[in-house]
Amino acid sequence: MLKTRIIPCLDVKDGRVVKGVNFIDLIDAGDPVESAKAYDLAGADELCFLDIAATIENRGTMFDVAKRTAEQCFMPLTIGGGVRNPEDVRNLLLAGADKVSFNSAAVANPDIITESANKFGSQCIVVAIDAKTVSPGKWEIFTHGGRKGTGIDAVGFAKLVESKGAGEILLTSMDRDGTRDGYNLALTYAISNAVNIPVIASGGVGNLDHLVDGVKKGGASAVLAASIFHFGDYTIKQAKTHMQNAGVAVRL
Amino acid sequence: MTTVIIDYNSGNLRSAEKSFQLMSDELGMGQIKVSSDPEIVSKADRVVLPGVGAFADCKQGLNSISGLYDAIEGHVKTGKPFMGICVGMQMMGTCGHEHGYHKGFDWIKGDVKIMLPNDKNLKIPHMGWNNLNISGNHPIFNNINENDHVYFVHSYHLEVKDNKNLIASVDYGGKITAAVAHENIIGTQFHPEKSQTVGLKVISNFLKWNP
């Protein structure tokens, strides 16, 4: 059977892994290349590399750092941040990505998803959705590293990107990001339930029960975390063992 | 010795190249070249057709490079080892049903169709680590255990007509083709280049394989 994936995420800015709270107040969390190597050895199921300032700085993804990080990965690698068109996808695949994640560009023009999926296959196209709670049971999409509100409903947008050919959704709760209060489970469940493509839960993990909740209560296909792994609170192995003991099938 | 990984404007090429190079260096099996040049393909000792992409686009990509399709067919006819990965494996089949109806190499009888898991809670694509059910004793699985995990990411799979071509499957709301083989060709739906230690063993076994 298919196992639930545990995915450490490298948010990269100026060539360093950073971690913030609610997308701001970033602090240094290490070298991406060394981190990738360590996570590969630790048996992470995938790795996510997000160039978090690319769109704000109006540039493409930092290819050099992405490429050097990819060299260390013998597990699947998703690269995102500043991805604008199919040419960017191709270049990131050549740099060593296995999947490429769209965010702001997909909100501005959802057809870019179809164009890319037709060329590289849906399995290769991830759409990262950053959502903020606007009222109970209502979530709005934000772009440009969480700086720009769009008025677009997150659940509706998730359905749209699925219909446009996205193969996976990386769903981040901006309210929870970096808070260590756990995933926004209502949001995770609403999106997982609305689409038939895998959803990665992201934003807010502070302990290992949060990972279990993301799957059991949020319905996520994979769980992403950053701080708890970067700062050494838990190892990948501890996370997997904890999930297995809680009845979530993982690759050990 | 030269192993050529085909570049046809698709695929996670660098990922494949570095995994094959790592294992080739370990075994002393020579150079890994990424190329779309039919002449280089014709001279290769081993050919690998990777795949990240849609069947239709991959097929079109192969056809758009003059002489490439024929060079790959020529390589396989000489009896030298060939490996297809993901869509590269799917193209070994008779026909693909993704974005229309497109002919494959037809080396393995069977069509490539969308997966229809019998459990509606199972999502498509089938994405992540699944454990192998190995049938037979193909050398590509030497030192790999039943239930070892490999990485999948796909929505379509090759429904083989003749079960003797099926050397591994996984369960995902039914039996899904994980690996196929026939004479000097093998194909994996999973990504050995992304399957950490187990995947590197598959690559190493392919480089050592003398069909």
Short mmCIF file of C-alpha atoms in Angstrom, two decimals, chain B residues 11 21 25 41 50 60-61 87 104 119 133 149 151 153 160 180 183 193-194 205:
data_model
loop_
_atom_site.label_atom_id
_atom_site.label_comp_id
_atom_site.label_asym_id
_atom_site.label_seq_id
_atom_site.Cartn_x
_atom_site.Cartn_y
_atom_site.Cartn_z
CA GLY B 11 12.06 14.18 -18.04
CA GLN B 21 26.65 8.21 -12.75
CA ASP B 25 31.37 5.08 -10.96
CA VAL B 41 22.41 6.47 -29.15
CA PRO B 50 13.49 8.44 -18.66
CA GLN B 60 5.94 13.89 -29.89
CA GLY B 61 9.25 14.90 -28.32
CA VAL B 87 6.57 7.41 -19.11
CA GLY B 104 4.14 3.28 -28.34
CA ASP B 119 -11.36 2.53 -3.41
CA ASN B 133 5.33 -7.38 -5.03
CA HIS B 149 9.62 0.61 -1.04
CA TYR B 151 8.79 5.97 -5.35
CA VAL B 153 4.26 9.37 -9.32
CA VAL B 160 0.19 -5.78 -19.75
CA VAL B 180 7.92 -5.06 -16.96
CA GLU B 183 14.35 -10.24 -23.39
CA GLU B 193 16.63 7.53 -9.51
CA LYS B 194 14.39 8.87 -6.71
CA ASN B 205 21.54 -4.14 -11.32
#
